[in-house]
Structure formats: C-alpha cells, structure tokens
Amino acid sequence: MAKESTTIDVGEPSTVTKSSSHVAVDEKKKGFVAAAAGGGYKRGLTIFDFLLRLAAIGITIGASSVMFTAEETLPFFTQFLQFQAGYDDFPTFQFFVISIAIVASYLVLSLPFSIVSIVRPLAVVPRLILLISDTVVLTLTTAAAAAAAAIVYLAHNGNANTNWLPICQQFGDFCQATSTAVVAASISVVFFVLLIVISAIALKRH
Amino acid sequence: MKNESTVIDVPAESSSAMKGSAPLIGVARDHTTNGSGGYKRGLSIFDFLLRLAAIIAASVAAGTMFTSDETLPFFTQFLQFEAGYDDLPTFQFFVIAMSMISGYLLLSLPFSVVTIVRPLATAPRLLLLVLDTAAMAFNMAAASSAAAIGYLAHNGNQNTNWLPICQQFGDFCQKTSGAVVSSFVSVVFFIILVVLSGVALKRH
C-alpha cells in the first residue's frame, strides 16, 4: 500500500482563506447544477399557481357580489314574516360578504408575489410568505362559507325542535342566490387548498 | 507570526476522485446537513407537541357538544322542554367532524415521530402538510357552522321570526358555545402546524 504525505501550513490567514474559497467555488458549481435542474418544474408549478389565483379572484368576487345583490321583495303580505329579504337581514351573510371581499382583495395583492416566484423559482422567501398568508386566508374563507352554509341549510329546512321556520318556501329567489354564493365560496376553498399544496411542493428541497 | 506545520498521511486507495479537493468538499457538506437537521428536528418536536395539544382540544370539543343535553323542569307553549346536540343537524355535523379530526390527529402522530427521527426526509412532511391543510379546512367548517347556529340560538333573527332558544336553555347554550371555542383553538393549532411543516420543508 503506497502512502502519500501532504504538508499543511497552519497559521497564515491567507492560506486558510484560499483553501475555503476553493471549497466554496466547487460547492457553488455543484449547487449551480442542482439549481438549474430544479428550477424547471418549480417554474411550471408557479405558473399554475398564478392561474389558480386568477380563477380564485374571479370566483370570490362572484360569490361576494351574488350574495350582496340577493334581495327579494314578495308581492304579498304574510302574517309572521317580513315581505322583504336581503343579505343584511342576516349577520352571518353580512360577515360572508365582507370576508369574501377581503379574500378577493388579498388574492389581487398576492399576484405580485406569485410573479416574483415565477421569475425566481428558487427563491424561498416569497413562497413561504405566500404559504403562510394563504393558510390564514383559507381559514377565513372556510369560516365564511361554512357559516353561510349553516344558515342556508336552516333557511331551506328549518328546525322543528326550535320552531325555526324554513323561509325558502316564501323567498325562493333569495334562497337560490345565497346558495349559489355559498357554492362559489366552497369552490374557492378548494382552490386555496390547491394553492397551499403547490407552495409546499415548490418549497421542498431535493 | 510563527508558522506551524503538520504532516498528514493520506492512503492512496481512499481517494478515488481528485486527491486534493474531495475530502474538503465532503467535510463542508456534512457540516451543512448537520446544521439544518438540528433546527428541523426541533421544529418536528414542536410539531409533535402541538399535535398532542390539538388532540386534546378536538376531543374536548366533540365531547362537550356530545354531552350538552338539557331538560327543562317546566313546559313552555312553543318549544320542546328538551335540547340536545341531535336536535340541530349542524351540531350533529360538528360532533362527527371533531371526532374525525381527533382520529386523524391520532393517526398522524407516527408520521410526526418519523419526521423527528429523520429531520431531512421531505415525503412525510409533505404528506403531513397536505393532510393537515385538508383537516384544518374541515375543522374550520365544523367550528364556523356551529358558531353560526350558536349565534342564532343566542340572538335569534327578527326578520325571519327565529326565536333565540338560549333564553330557555341556558346550560345547553353554554356548553355548545364552549365546544365551539375549543374547536376554534384546535383550528389555531392546525394553522401553526401547517406553517411549521412549510418552514421545515424549505431548502437552504
């Protein structure tokens, strides 16, 4: 077995710097190769993320405006119920309109971050910001959609035990509009879950 | 400044690649992975503890709602003299959903342990993140719809002539409100879990 010997000079700062920078250059070369390979599919994912955001903007604006304009005035007068129904008769629907509008404006404001992630597929900070804020907004959207769904369910079916009468039998158009808004908000919840999963996949290291 | 010299014997067989630079690069890479493994392991331990806390919150919510029966000692003209969670379909959904969330959290504990043992593996963490996001949305749906019904029970709605039942069923309303609050606490835990998994996933 042939042995090799090497002499290392310890104590000169220039020598230490030279050897560590030599290592850094090699590391950078290897890191560069890995970066070029990973950037491709991440960029594709981020473009899909951007398109999902555009679709979610459309759906949330639609949901909020459909609920906002869901008014109905009955042509006759009944003994127990008002002959007018609107979203502001229900605090839950008021919460729905306001929070879905907030979600829509958040999505518009998050578009620049998405574009930055497309341009720089390997940057971690924009994606992490998007992941965290998407999680919070998912919570808000789910809250609004679920609360409105509970009230819409009550309006359709009523409750015999608490003597809450189903109002949909009188206010058919109002019920239809509110149900449509709730369905649209639920679709946007699915979009948000997809956005979070995309951000997580694009974040992970190789 | 005095220079010190030392002689190192390098066996010829061990260096298959470039003789001078391979050991140096190997040392540098080890140092990096050891460093990131450390804080990721800490995040995984915190994740595990949060899961335990979320199990407690979710099961307390389900149990409190399940046992929120109340029977009034007197008889009123319009309302039943009994109230339970099964009188309101939304509360039924709440109990079932919170039980499923507790079961899911129990089943996800082994995955969390795997991420503690192997801090650099991305597949368990990604799986946990995706499932946690779905579970968080489910949890929030249950909590929020029960909160909407609870708000109705407390305040009623004049426009639709829905009377507030809490004025008769005080204990029932208190217990259901407590269950809803516990469920919202579980949602907060889920948010932190999702963000933790996201941070632990990121590369350097």
XYZ file of N, CA and C in Angstrom, chain A:
618
model
N 0.850 -1.179 0.000
C 0.000 0.000 0.000
C 0.881 1.222 0.000
N 0.728 2.085 -0.993
C 1.555 3.285 -1.076
C 0.897 4.390 -0.292
N 1.686 5.070 0.480
C 1.099 6.152 1.261
C 1.559 7.472 0.705
N 0.689 8.440 0.752
C 1.054 9.788 0.345
C 1.078 10.673 1.566
N 1.977 11.656 1.561
C 2.035 12.598 2.669
C 1.813 13.986 2.133
N 1.134 14.780 2.888
C 0.956 16.172 2.487
C 1.232 17.044 3.695
N 1.767 18.234 3.421
C 2.119 19.163 4.484
C 1.135 20.303 4.488
N 0.558 20.593 5.663
C -0.409 21.694 5.759
C 0.186 22.773 6.618
N 0.214 23.996 6.122
C 0.700 25.138 6.896
C -0.455 25.750 7.659
N -0.355 25.768 8.985
C -1.425 26.346 9.795
C -0.949 27.655 10.371
N -1.754 28.709 10.281
C -1.398 29.965 10.943
C -1.473 31.162 10.044
N -1.347 31.001 8.735
C -1.420 32.151 7.838
C -2.874 32.351 7.428
N -3.461 33.502 7.677
C -4.863 33.690 7.317
C -5.108 33.594 5.818
N -4.104 34.029 4.981
C -4.319 33.973 3.538
C -4.428 32.532 3.078
N -3.681 31.610 3.693
C -3.747 30.209 3.300
C -5.124 29.627 3.608
N -5.625 29.950 4.813
C -6.946 29.432 5.199
C -8.005 29.962 4.245
N -7.917 31.264 3.936
C -8.927 31.853 3.058
C -8.895 31.208 1.696
N -7.667 30.946 1.211
C -7.540 30.384 -0.127
C -8.182 29.014 -0.178
N -7.939 28.178 0.869
C -8.492 26.824 0.796
C -10.006 26.844 0.934
N -10.564 27.705 1.790
C -12.014 27.689 1.969
C -12.714 28.259 0.749
N -12.063 29.266 0.100
C -12.726 29.808 -1.099
C -12.660 28.802 -2.227
N -11.620 27.998 -2.232
C -11.552 26.915 -3.230
C -12.729 25.972 -3.037
N -12.998 25.656 -1.777
C -14.144 24.779 -1.485
C -15.433 25.451 -1.910
N -15.538 26.750 -1.612
C -16.793 27.443 -1.909
C -17.064 27.461 -3.403
N -15.996 27.614 -4.199
C -16.198 27.648 -5.649
C -16.730 26.309 -6.118
N -16.133 25.202 -5.590
C -16.619 23.888 -6.010
C -18.054 23.673 -5.583
N -18.361 24.094 -4.328
C -19.732 23.954 -3.829
C -20.698 24.706 -4.721
N -20.246 25.941 -5.103
C -21.132 26.773 -5.913
C -21.395 26.100 -7.245
N -20.336 25.476 -7.821
C -20.525 24.819 -9.116
C -21.563 23.727 -8.968
N -21.407 22.893 -7.891
C -22.341 21.793 -7.732
C -23.734 22.332 -7.459
N -23.792 23.402 -6.605
C -25.096 23.964 -6.296
C -25.758 24.548 -7.525
N -24.927 25.121 -8.416
C -25.463 25.724 -9.631
C -26.116 24.670 -10.508
N -25.459 23.518 -10.633
C -26.020 22.450 -11.476
C -27.364 22.023 -10.911
N -27.416 21.831 -9.566
C -28.672 21.398 -8.955
C -29.754 22.434 -9.164
N -29.386 23.733 -9.114
C -30.388 24.789 -9.233
C -31.008 24.788 -10.616
N -30.177 24.627 -11.638
C -30.731 24.662 -12.995
C -31.696 23.517 -13.210
N -31.426 22.348 -12.606
C -32.313 21.207 -12.795
C -33.625 21.411 -12.068
N -33.624 21.981 -10.835
C -34.855 22.088 -10.063
C -35.728 23.242 -10.484
N -35.152 24.257 -11.145
C -35.938 25.446 -11.435
C -37.043 25.203 -12.435
N -36.887 24.190 -13.317
C -37.848 23.980 -14.389
C -39.230 23.630 -13.902
N -39.337 22.560 -13.107
C -40.677 22.140 -12.698
C -41.263 23.089 -11.670
N -40.421 23.760 -10.914
C -40.935 24.730 -9.946
C -41.549 25.918 -10.669
N -40.917 26.318 -11.777
C -41.483 27.435 -12.530
C -42.844 27.046 -13.084
N -42.960 25.792 -13.577
C -44.249 25.321 -14.083
C -45.310 25.315 -13.006
N -44.932 24.835 -11.819
C -45.877 24.827 -10.700
C -46.332 26.240 -10.369
N -45.387 27.186 -10.403
C -45.743 28.545 -10.017
C -46.644 29.202 -11.054
N -46.461 28.852 -12.322
C -47.359 29.397 -13.347
C -48.772 28.871 -13.103
N -48.876 27.575 -12.764
C -50.183 27.009 -12.421
C -50.768 27.705 -11.198
N -49.915 27.996 -10.220
C -50.326 28.749 -9.035
C -50.900 30.101 -9.429
N -50.228 30.812 -10.342
C -50.696 32.129 -10.783
C -52.064 32.026 -11.440
N -52.227 31.016 -12.306
C -53.515 30.859 -12.983
C -54.620 30.520 -11.986
N -54.294 29.676 -10.990
C -55.274 29.344 -9.957
C -55.698 30.599 -9.200
N -54.730 31.469 -8.929
C -55.064 32.701 -8.227
C -56.021 33.553 -9.042
N -55.783 33.653 -10.347
C -56.696 34.434 -11.192
C -58.096 33.839 -11.143
N -58.180 32.506 -11.253
C -59.500 31.870 -11.192
C -60.161 32.114 -9.847
N -59.372 32.040 -8.759
C -59.938 32.242 -7.425
C -60.416 33.677 -7.257
N -59.706 34.640 -7.854
C -60.171 36.031 -7.800
C -61.550 36.140 -8.430
N -61.700 35.536 -9.621
C -62.994 35.605 -10.287
C -64.105 35.000 -9.453
N -63.817 33.827 -8.871
C -64.869 33.132 -8.121
C -65.231 33.884 -6.848
N -64.239 34.400 -6.137
C -64.560 35.082 -4.875
C -65.309 36.384 -5.135
N -64.907 37.119 -6.174
C -65.651 38.344 -6.487
C -67.085 37.984 -6.859
N -67.236 36.880 -7.634
C -68.590 36.438 -7.996
C -69.417 36.077 -6.776
N -68.821 35.317 -5.845
C -69.560 34.894 -4.655
C -70.010 36.095 -3.839
N -69.075 37.024 -3.635
C -69.404 38.172 -2.802
C -70.501 39.024 -3.444
N -70.419 39.228 -4.757
C -71.410 40.101 -5.394
C -72.767 39.422 -5.504
N -72.781 38.095 -5.713
C -74.077 37.406 -5.774
C -74.787 37.496 -4.430
N -74.030 37.320 -3.346
C -74.649 37.437 -2.017
C -75.093 38.863 -1.753
N -74.308 39.825 -2.224
C -74.624 41.226 -1.957
C -75.918 41.638 -2.635
N -76.172 41.088 -3.828
C -77.345 41.509 -4.593
C -78.498 40.543 -4.432
N -78.481 39.710 -3.372
C -79.510 38.676 -3.221
C -80.714 39.237 -2.491
N -81.450 40.120 -3.117
C -82.630 40.681 -2.463
C -83.886 40.149 -3.107
N -84.925 40.082 -2.319
C -86.209 39.692 -2.881
C -87.311 40.377 -2.098
N -88.286 40.910 -2.849
C -89.447 41.525 -2.226
C -90.671 40.759 -2.692
N -91.438 40.263 -1.714
C -92.619 39.490 -2.062
C -93.749 40.432 -2.455
N -94.586 39.999 -3.396
C -95.692 40.872 -3.828
C -96.850 40.898 -2.850
N -96.841 39.979 -1.831
C -97.966 39.931 -0.903
C -97.462 40.072 0.519
N -98.382 40.120 1.441
C -98.028 40.359 2.838
C -98.444 39.148 3.654
N -97.489 38.553 4.381
C -97.850 37.415 5.232
C -97.808 37.842 6.687
N -98.449 37.061 7.543
C -98.696 37.489 8.911
C -97.422 37.517 9.771
N -96.571 36.497 9.590
C -95.447 36.361 10.519
C -94.135 36.878 9.962
N -93.981 36.877 8.615
C -92.670 37.215 8.059
C -92.725 38.551 7.353
N -91.579 39.208 7.343
C -91.431 40.408 6.524
C -91.598 40.046 5.069
N -91.992 41.008 4.268
C -92.136 40.687 2.852
C -90.901 41.083 2.052
N -89.766 41.294 2.741
C -88.518 41.623 2.065
C -87.406 40.794 2.677
N -86.502 40.335 1.857
C -85.341 39.609 2.383
C -84.101 40.092 1.655
N -83.054 40.336 2.394
C -81.794 40.769 1.798
C -80.656 40.213 2.620
N -79.424 40.377 2.113
C -78.293 39.785 2.830
C -78.092 40.464 4.173
N -78.532 41.722 4.321
C -78.281 42.424 5.582
C -79.294 42.071 6.651
N -80.229 41.159 6.344
C -81.112 40.671 7.391
C -80.436 39.595 8.225
N -79.308 39.096 7.766
C -78.627 38.008 8.450
C -77.198 38.438 8.751
N -76.817 38.529 10.014
C -75.433 38.931 10.328
C -74.414 37.977 9.717
N -74.802 36.690 9.613
C -73.860 35.736 9.021
C -73.594 36.070 7.558
N -74.650 36.486 6.833
C -74.444 36.840 5.437
C -73.660 38.133 5.302
N -73.851 39.053 6.248
C -73.028 40.264 6.234
C -71.552 39.893 6.397
N -71.281 38.990 7.374
C -69.917 38.513 7.574
C -69.389 37.870 6.292
N -70.257 37.102 5.613
C -69.851 36.426 4.374
C -69.411 37.445 3.328
N -70.241 38.450 3.080
C -69.933 39.418 2.018
C -68.618 40.121 2.322
N -68.460 40.574 3.585
C -67.257 41.343 3.922
C -66.012 40.467 3.834
N -66.077 39.254 4.391
C -64.854 38.456 4.413
C -64.491 37.939 3.031
N -65.465 37.587 2.186
C -65.103 37.131 0.838
C -64.534 38.291 0.025
N -65.031 39.520 0.287
C -64.441 40.680 -0.391
C -62.987 40.872 0.058
N -62.730 40.672 1.372
C -61.353 40.787 1.866
C -60.476 39.733 1.207
N -61.011 38.507 1.068
C -60.237 37.433 0.442
C -59.920 37.778 -1.004
N -60.892 38.356 -1.721
C -60.658 38.717 -3.122
C -59.558 39.767 -3.229
N -59.563 40.754 -2.359
C -58.518 41.787 -2.447
C -57.170 41.224 -2.013
N -57.167 40.269 -1.042
C -55.896 39.621 -0.698
C -55.321 38.914 -1.920
N -56.195 38.216 -2.668
C -55.703 37.476 -3.840
C -55.094 38.431 -4.851
N -55.727 39.580 -5.064
C -55.163 40.540 -6.015
C -53.795 41.013 -5.531
N -53.674 41.260 -4.202
C -52.398 41.745 -3.674
C -51.323 40.666 -3.699
N -51.724 39.382 -3.732
C -50.733 38.310 -3.714
C -50.225 37.984 -5.105
N -50.836 38.561 -6.146
C -50.383 38.262 -7.506
C -48.910 38.663 -7.727
N -48.438 39.843 -7.245
C -47.020 40.177 -7.435
C -46.084 39.144 -6.826
N -46.433 38.611 -5.626
C -45.577 37.599 -5.016
C -45.505 36.363 -5.892
N -46.638 36.020 -6.501
C -46.652 34.864 -7.382
C -45.774 35.107 -8.598
N -45.823 36.322 -9.131
C -44.994 36.643 -10.303
C -43.526 36.578 -9.935
N -43.181 37.077 -8.746
C -41.789 37.004 -8.295
C -41.343 35.552 -8.206
N -42.231 34.665 -7.735
C -41.858 33.245 -7.639
C -41.706 32.625 -9.007
N -42.417 33.128 -10.018
C -42.229 32.604 -11.375
C -40.876 33.033 -11.903
N -40.538 34.321 -11.656
C -39.303 34.847 -12.210
C -38.098 34.235 -11.513
N -38.232 34.011 -10.174
C -37.128 33.426 -9.409
C -37.638 32.134 -8.784
N -37.566 31.019 -9.504
C -38.221 29.811 -8.996
C -37.586 29.247 -7.745
N -36.351 29.639 -7.457
C -35.665 29.024 -6.332
C -35.681 29.894 -5.091
N -36.262 31.082 -5.193
C -36.319 31.941 -4.011
C -37.307 31.367 -3.018
N -36.892 31.309 -1.758
C -37.704 30.665 -0.732
C -38.654 31.658 -0.075
N -38.206 32.899 0.115
C -38.975 33.836 0.936
C -40.339 34.170 0.349
N -40.494 34.503 -0.941
C -41.840 34.799 -1.445
C -42.784 33.610 -1.295
N -42.265 32.402 -1.562
C -43.132 31.240 -1.448
C -43.568 31.013 -0.024
N -42.671 31.209 0.926
C -43.030 30.987 2.322
C -44.069 32.011 2.756
N -43.893 33.276 2.319
C -44.894 34.303 2.635
C -46.243 33.910 2.064
N -46.237 33.432 0.802
C -47.497 33.035 0.180
C -48.127 31.877 0.934
N -47.309 30.912 1.371
C -47.860 29.749 2.076
C -48.528 30.176 3.365
N -47.847 31.017 4.145
C -48.393 31.409 5.440
C -49.662 32.224 5.262
N -49.633 33.221 4.358
C -50.824 34.049 4.211
C -51.959 33.291 3.534
N -51.631 32.331 2.645
C -52.698 31.513 2.057
C -53.374 30.670 3.118
N -52.609 30.180 4.088
C -53.210 29.378 5.151
C -54.196 30.209 5.958
N -53.796 31.423 6.306
C -54.689 32.273 7.085
C -55.950 32.594 6.290
N -55.784 32.913 5.013
C -56.943 33.291 4.198
C -57.829 32.082 3.943
N -57.239 30.885 3.841
C -58.060 29.670 3.712
C -58.974 29.535 4.914
N -58.420 29.807 6.109
C -59.229 29.723 7.320
C -60.400 30.692 7.265
N -60.133 31.919 6.835
C -61.198 32.928 6.777
C -62.264 32.547 5.764
N -61.834 32.072 4.594
C -62.803 31.694 3.562
C -63.670 30.533 4.026
N -63.022 29.518 4.643
C -63.797 28.371 5.115
C -64.792 28.788 6.174
N -64.379 29.705 7.054
C -65.287 30.171 8.094
C -66.512 30.828 7.472
N -66.277 31.735 6.512
C -67.402 32.439 5.899
C -68.313 31.470 5.157
N -67.710 30.575 4.370
C -68.517 29.655 3.572
C -69.313 28.714 4.471
N -68.702 28.193 5.532
C -69.389 27.222 6.377
C -70.501 27.877 7.172
N -70.249 29.077 7.716
C -71.294 29.748 8.482
C -72.490 30.073 7.585
N -72.211 30.588 6.373
C -73.312 30.889 5.462
C -74.039 29.616 5.050
N -73.285 28.508 4.906
C -73.931 27.244 4.538
C -74.873 26.776 5.642
N -74.477 26.967 6.902
C -75.340 26.565 8.010
C -76.643 27.349 7.981
N -76.548 28.664 7.716
C -77.761 29.490 7.688
C -78.604 29.137 6.468
N -77.963 28.864 5.324
C -78.726 28.497 4.125
C -79.446 27.174 4.365
N -78.763 26.237 5.040
C -79.410 24.955 5.357
C -80.645 25.167 6.220
N -80.500 26.044 7.226
C -81.641 26.355 8.081
C -82.770 26.990 7.278
N -82.403 27.892 6.377
C -83.428 28.583 5.596
C -84.176 27.598 4.696
N -83.472 26.582 4.220
C -84.123 25.596 3.357
C -84.980 24.621 4.152
N -84.451 24.158 5.296
C -85.125 23.078 6.011
C -85.814 23.496 7.298
N -85.390 24.612 7.899
C -85.959 24.966 9.180
C -85.527 23.994 10.257
N -86.092 24.155 11.454
C -85.796 23.239 12.538
C -87.045 23.082 13.385
N -87.559 21.854 13.441
C -88.815 21.640 14.145
C -88.639 21.795 15.651
N -87.461 21.413 16.158
C -87.279 21.414 17.605
C -87.208 22.818 18.179
N -86.692 23.766 17.418
C -86.552 25.123 17.911
C -87.584 26.048 17.302
N -88.480 25.487 16.502
C -89.541 26.264 15.879
C -89.005 27.353 14.961
N -87.925 27.045 14.251
C -87.396 27.969 13.253
C -87.961 27.545 11.912
N -88.774 28.416 11.312
C -89.447 28.051 10.080
C -88.543 28.232 8.869
N -88.672 27.332 7.880
C -87.870 27.495 6.665
C -88.420 28.635 5.833
N -87.612 29.639 5.583
C -88.099 30.820 4.873
C -87.997 30.668 3.365
N -87.303 29.607 2.918
C -87.128 29.469 1.474
C -88.449 29.222 0.775
N -89.422 28.720 1.509
C -90.695 28.442 0.859
C -91.368 29.719 0.432
N -91.051 30.838 1.093
C -91.586 32.111 0.619
C -90.611 32.844 -0.286
N -89.322 32.782 0.060
C -88.324 33.585 -0.653
C -87.466 32.690 -1.526
N -88.018 32.201 -2.611
C -87.301 31.244 -3.445
C -86.082 31.837 -4.122
N -86.213 33.035 -4.722
C -85.090 33.635 -5.445
C -83.963 33.984 -4.504
N -84.321 34.513 -3.333
C -83.301 34.874 -2.351
C -82.493 33.633 -1.952
N -83.206 32.542 -1.689
C -82.524 31.311 -1.292
C -81.616 30.799 -2.391
N -82.083 30.898 -3.636
C -81.250 30.411 -4.741
C -79.963 31.219 -4.837
N -80.075 32.545 -4.723
C -78.882 33.389 -4.851
C -77.896 33.110 -3.731
N -78.406 32.988 -2.498
C -77.486 32.737 -1.386
C -76.838 31.373 -1.507
N -77.592 30.365 -1.970
C -76.993 29.036 -2.139
C -75.893 29.074 -3.183
N -76.129 29.807 -4.288
C -75.092 29.921 -5.318
C -73.830 30.556 -4.753
N -74.002 31.595 -3.949
C -72.836 32.262 -3.365
C -72.067 31.311 -2.464
N -72.795 30.496 -1.691
C -72.110 29.567 -0.795
C -71.336 28.522 -1.588
N -71.938 28.021 -2.669
C -71.246 27.029 -3.501
C -69.984 27.627 -4.102
N -70.065 28.877 -4.586
C -68.888 29.516 -5.176
C -67.781 29.682 -4.137
N -68.156 30.048 -2.922
C -67.141 30.201 -1.873
C -66.500 28.862 -1.547
N -67.275 27.781 -1.567
C -66.699 26.470 -1.282
C -65.710 26.064 -2.364
N -66.021 26.407 -3.627
C -65.071 26.112 -4.712
C -63.777 26.874 -4.483
N -63.886 28.127 -4.021
C -62.665 28.895 -3.770
C -61.868 28.289 -2.626
N -62.539 27.627 -1.673
C -61.807 26.927 -0.606
C -60.942 25.828 -1.210
N -61.507 25.070 -2.154
C -60.729 24.016 -2.814
C -59.520 24.611 -3.525
N -59.728 25.751 -4.185
C -58.611 26.417 -4.866
C -57.516 26.770 -3.874
N -57.904 27.268 -2.688
C -56.895 27.654 -1.713
C -56.107 26.457 -1.228
N -56.797 25.320 -1.020
C -56.062 24.124 -0.599
C -55.030 23.740 -1.659
N -55.443 23.815 -2.942
C -54.501 23.508 -4.030
C -53.326 24.483 -4.015
N -53.595 25.764 -3.773
C -52.517 26.755 -3.760
C -51.514 26.446 -2.659
N -52.025 26.048 -1.482
C -51.117 25.747 -0.379
C -50.268 24.531 -0.716
N -50.879 23.506 -1.304
C -50.121 22.293 -1.636
C -49.055 22.607 -2.676
N -49.389 23.466 -3.663
C -48.401 23.840 -4.685
C -47.228 24.558 -4.048
N -47.510 25.499 -3.154
C -46.426 26.219 -2.493
C -45.545 25.265 -1.698
N -46.164 24.279 -1.041
C -45.376 23.347 -0.235
C -44.475 22.493 -1.120
N -45.026 21.997 -2.244
C -44.210 21.171 -3.124
C -43.076 21.977 -3.718
N -43.365 23.233 -4.083
C -42.329 24.047 -4.693
C -41.272 24.456 -3.672
N -41.626 24.428 -2.368
C -40.670 24.829 -1.350
C -39.655 23.733 -1.053
N -40.044 22.478 -1.274
C -39.224 21.442 -0.678
C -37.903 21.290 -1.391
N -36.937 20.881 -0.611
C -35.599 20.740 -1.140
C -35.467 19.396 -1.844
N -34.386 19.263 -2.581
C -34.169 17.998 -3.286
C -33.270 17.104 -2.454
